[in-house]
mmCIF file of C-alpha atoms in Angstrom:
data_model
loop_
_atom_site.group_PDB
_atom_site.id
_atom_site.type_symbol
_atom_site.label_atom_id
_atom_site.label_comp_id
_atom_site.label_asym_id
_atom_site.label_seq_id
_atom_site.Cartn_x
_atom_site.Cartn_y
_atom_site.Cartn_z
ATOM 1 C CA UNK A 7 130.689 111.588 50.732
ATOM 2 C CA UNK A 8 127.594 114.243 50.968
ATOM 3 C CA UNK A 9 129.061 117.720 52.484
ATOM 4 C CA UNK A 10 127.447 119.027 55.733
ATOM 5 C CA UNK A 11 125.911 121.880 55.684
ATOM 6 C CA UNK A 12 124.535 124.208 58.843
ATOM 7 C CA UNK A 13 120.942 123.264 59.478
ATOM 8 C CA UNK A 14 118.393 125.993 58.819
ATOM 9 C CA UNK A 15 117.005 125.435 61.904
ATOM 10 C CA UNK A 16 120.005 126.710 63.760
ATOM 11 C CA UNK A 17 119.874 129.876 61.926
ATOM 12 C CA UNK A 18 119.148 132.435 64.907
ATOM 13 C CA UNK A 19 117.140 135.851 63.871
ATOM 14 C CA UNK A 20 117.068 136.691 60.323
ATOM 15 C CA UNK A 21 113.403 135.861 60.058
ATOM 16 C CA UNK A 22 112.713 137.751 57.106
ATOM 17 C CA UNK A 23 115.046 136.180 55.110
ATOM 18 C CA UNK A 24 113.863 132.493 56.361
ATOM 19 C CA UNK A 25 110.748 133.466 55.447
ATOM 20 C CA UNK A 26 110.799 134.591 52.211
ATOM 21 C CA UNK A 27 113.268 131.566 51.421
ATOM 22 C CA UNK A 28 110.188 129.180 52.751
ATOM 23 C CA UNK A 29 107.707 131.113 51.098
ATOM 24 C CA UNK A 30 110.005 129.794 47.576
ATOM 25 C CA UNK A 31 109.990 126.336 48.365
ATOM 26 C CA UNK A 32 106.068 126.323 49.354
ATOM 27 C CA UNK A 33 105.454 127.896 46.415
ATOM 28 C CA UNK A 34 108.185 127.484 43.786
ATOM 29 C CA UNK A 35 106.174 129.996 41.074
ATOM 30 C CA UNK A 36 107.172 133.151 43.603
ATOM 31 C CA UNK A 37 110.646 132.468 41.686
ATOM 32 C CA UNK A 38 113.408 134.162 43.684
ATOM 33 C CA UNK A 39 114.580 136.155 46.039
ATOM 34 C CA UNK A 40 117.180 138.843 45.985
ATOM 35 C CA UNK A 41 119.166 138.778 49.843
ATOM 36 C CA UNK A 42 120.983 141.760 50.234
ATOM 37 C CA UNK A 43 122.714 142.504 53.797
ATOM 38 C CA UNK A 44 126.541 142.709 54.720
ATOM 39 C CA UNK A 45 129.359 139.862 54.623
ATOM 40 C CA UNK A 46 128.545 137.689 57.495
ATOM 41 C CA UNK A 47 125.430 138.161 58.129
ATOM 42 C CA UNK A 48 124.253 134.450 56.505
ATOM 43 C CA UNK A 49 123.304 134.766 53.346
ATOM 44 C CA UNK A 50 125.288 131.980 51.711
ATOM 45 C CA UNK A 51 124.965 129.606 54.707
ATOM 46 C CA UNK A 52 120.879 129.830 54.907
ATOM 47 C CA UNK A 53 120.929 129.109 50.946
ATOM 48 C CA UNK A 54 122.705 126.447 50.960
ATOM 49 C CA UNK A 55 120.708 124.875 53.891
ATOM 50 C CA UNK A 56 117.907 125.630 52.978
ATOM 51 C CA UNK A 57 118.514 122.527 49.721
ATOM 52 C CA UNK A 58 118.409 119.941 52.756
ATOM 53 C CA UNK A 59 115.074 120.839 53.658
ATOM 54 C CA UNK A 60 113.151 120.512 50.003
ATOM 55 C CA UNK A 61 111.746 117.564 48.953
ATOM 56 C CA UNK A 62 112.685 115.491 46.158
ATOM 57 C CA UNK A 63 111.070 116.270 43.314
ATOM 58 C CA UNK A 64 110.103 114.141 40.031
ATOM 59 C CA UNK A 65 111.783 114.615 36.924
ATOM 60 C CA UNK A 66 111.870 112.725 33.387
ATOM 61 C CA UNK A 67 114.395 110.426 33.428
ATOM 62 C CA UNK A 68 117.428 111.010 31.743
ATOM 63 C CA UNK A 69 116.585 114.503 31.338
ATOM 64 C CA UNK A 70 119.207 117.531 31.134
ATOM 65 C CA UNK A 71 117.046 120.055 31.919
ATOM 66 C CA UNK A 72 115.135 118.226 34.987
ATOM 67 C CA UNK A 73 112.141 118.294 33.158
ATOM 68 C CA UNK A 74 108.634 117.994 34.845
ATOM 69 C CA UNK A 75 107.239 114.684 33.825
ATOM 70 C CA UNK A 76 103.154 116.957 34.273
ATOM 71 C CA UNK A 77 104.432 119.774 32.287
ATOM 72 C CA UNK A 78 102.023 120.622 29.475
ATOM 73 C CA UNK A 79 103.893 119.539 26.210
ATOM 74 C CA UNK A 80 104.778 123.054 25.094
ATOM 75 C CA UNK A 81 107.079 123.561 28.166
ATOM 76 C CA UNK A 82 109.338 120.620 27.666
ATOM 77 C CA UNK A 83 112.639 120.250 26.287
ATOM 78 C CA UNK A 84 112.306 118.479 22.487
ATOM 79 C CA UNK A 85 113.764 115.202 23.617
ATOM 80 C CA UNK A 86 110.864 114.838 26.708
ATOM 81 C CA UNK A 87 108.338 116.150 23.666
ATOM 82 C CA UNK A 88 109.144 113.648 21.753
ATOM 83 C CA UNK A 89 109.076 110.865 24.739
ATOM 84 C CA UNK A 90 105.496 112.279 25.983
ATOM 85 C CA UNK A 91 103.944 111.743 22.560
ATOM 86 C CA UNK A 92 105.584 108.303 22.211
ATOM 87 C CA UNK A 93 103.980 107.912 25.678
ATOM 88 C CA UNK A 94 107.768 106.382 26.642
ATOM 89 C CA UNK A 95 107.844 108.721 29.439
ATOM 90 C CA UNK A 96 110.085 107.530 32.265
ATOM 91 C CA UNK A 97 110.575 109.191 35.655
ATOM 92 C CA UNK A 98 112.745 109.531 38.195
ATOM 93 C CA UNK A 99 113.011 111.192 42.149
ATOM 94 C CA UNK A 100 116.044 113.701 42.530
ATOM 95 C CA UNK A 101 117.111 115.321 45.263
ATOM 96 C CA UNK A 102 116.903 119.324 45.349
ATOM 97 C CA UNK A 103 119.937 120.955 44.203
ATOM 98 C CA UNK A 104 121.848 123.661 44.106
ATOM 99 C CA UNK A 105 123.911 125.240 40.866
ATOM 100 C CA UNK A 106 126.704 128.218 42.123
ATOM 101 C CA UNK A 107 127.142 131.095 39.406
ATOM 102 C CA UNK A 108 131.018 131.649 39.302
ATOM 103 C CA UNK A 109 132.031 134.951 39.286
ATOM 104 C CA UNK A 110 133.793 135.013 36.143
ATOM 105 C CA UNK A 111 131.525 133.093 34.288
ATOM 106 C CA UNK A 112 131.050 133.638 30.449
ATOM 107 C CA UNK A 113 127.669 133.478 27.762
ATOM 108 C CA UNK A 114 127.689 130.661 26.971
ATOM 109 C CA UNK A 115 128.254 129.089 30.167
ATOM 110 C CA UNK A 116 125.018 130.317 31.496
ATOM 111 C CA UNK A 117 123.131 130.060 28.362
ATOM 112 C CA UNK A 118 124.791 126.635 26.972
ATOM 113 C CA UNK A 119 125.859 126.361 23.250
ATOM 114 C CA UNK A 120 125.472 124.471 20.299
ATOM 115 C CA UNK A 121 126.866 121.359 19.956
ATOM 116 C CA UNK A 122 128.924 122.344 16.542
ATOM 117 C CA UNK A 123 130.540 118.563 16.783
ATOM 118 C CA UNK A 124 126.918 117.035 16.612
ATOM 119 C CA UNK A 125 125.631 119.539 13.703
ATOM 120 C CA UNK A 126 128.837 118.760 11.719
ATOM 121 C CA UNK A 127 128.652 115.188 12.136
ATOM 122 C CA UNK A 128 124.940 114.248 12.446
ATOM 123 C CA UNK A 129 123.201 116.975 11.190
ATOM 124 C CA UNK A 130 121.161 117.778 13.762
ATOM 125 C CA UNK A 131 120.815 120.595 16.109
ATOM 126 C CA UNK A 132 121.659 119.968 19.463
ATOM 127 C CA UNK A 133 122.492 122.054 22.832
ATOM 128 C CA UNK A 134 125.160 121.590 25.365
ATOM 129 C CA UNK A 135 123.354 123.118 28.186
ATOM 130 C CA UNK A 136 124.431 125.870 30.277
ATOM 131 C CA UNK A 137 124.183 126.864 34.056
ATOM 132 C CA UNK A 138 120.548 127.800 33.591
ATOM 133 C CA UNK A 139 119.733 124.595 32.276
ATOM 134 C CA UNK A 140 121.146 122.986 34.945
ATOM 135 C CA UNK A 141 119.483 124.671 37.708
ATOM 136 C CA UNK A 142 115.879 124.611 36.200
ATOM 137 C CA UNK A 143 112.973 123.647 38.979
ATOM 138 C CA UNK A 144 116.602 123.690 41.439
ATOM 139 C CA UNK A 145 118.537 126.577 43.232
ATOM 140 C CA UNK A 146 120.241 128.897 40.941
ATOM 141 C CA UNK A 147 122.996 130.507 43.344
ATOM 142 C CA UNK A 148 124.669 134.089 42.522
ATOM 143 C CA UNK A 149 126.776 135.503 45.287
ATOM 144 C CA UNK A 150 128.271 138.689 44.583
ATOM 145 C CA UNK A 151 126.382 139.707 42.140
ATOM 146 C CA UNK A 152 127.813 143.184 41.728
ATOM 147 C CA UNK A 153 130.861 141.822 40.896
ATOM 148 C CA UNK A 154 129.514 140.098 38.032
ATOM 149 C CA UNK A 155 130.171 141.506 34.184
#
């Protein structure tokens, strides 16, 4: 069952904020915005609406890190480099999403690691992707940052 969330359309003042958090999903290479204000004020609540209103956007199939199927080669993860010069490139519609940063949240959780299971047993390199990873060309979500170590 999908979880409701408070429609960014019934957020009431705060147009600064609701701007810059359009101006991101018009134009995704702005890249972020830092929202600062006190507890309460709706922070976390237009964030997480805001998901409902992007579009879906198109990804490689089978992809871990959502990557986009137009990309030049260079920006792609190895396994969608090596499926866009077999020209085997698959694709896929996804929903918008959103990945939380826990507070107490280590390395190599937000960088991923290396599989050591895979290099010991097939001799290859290969990642077990982190939080960035999983929130590339999506929402990466960091509340309380000060907290963080």
């Amino acid at each position: 069952m999908k979880k409701l969330n408070f429609p960014f359309t019934a957020i009431l003042g705060q147009n600064k904020m609701k701007m810059a958090l359009i101006l991101n999903v018009i134009d995704p290479q702005i890249s972020g915005v830092l929202l600062t204000g006190h507890q309460g004020t709706g922070k976390s609540t237009a964030v997480r609406s805001l998901v409902e209103l992007m579009p879906q956007i198109e990804i490689i199939k089978g992809c871990e890190f959502s990557c986009d199927p137009y990309s030049d080669i260079d920006d792609l993860c190895e396994s969608c480099k090596e499926k866009k010069e077999k020209k085997k490139i698959e694709t896929e519609f996804r929903d918008m999403w959103l990945v939380n940063l826990p507070l107490g949240v280590t390395e190599d959780m937000v960088c991923g690691s290396l599989s050591i299971d895979k290099v010991l047993t097939e001799g290859i390199r290969a990642l077990h992707p982190g939080l960035l990873a999983k929130a590339n060309r999506g929402i990466l979500y960091v509340d309380e940052i000060n907290l963080l170590q």
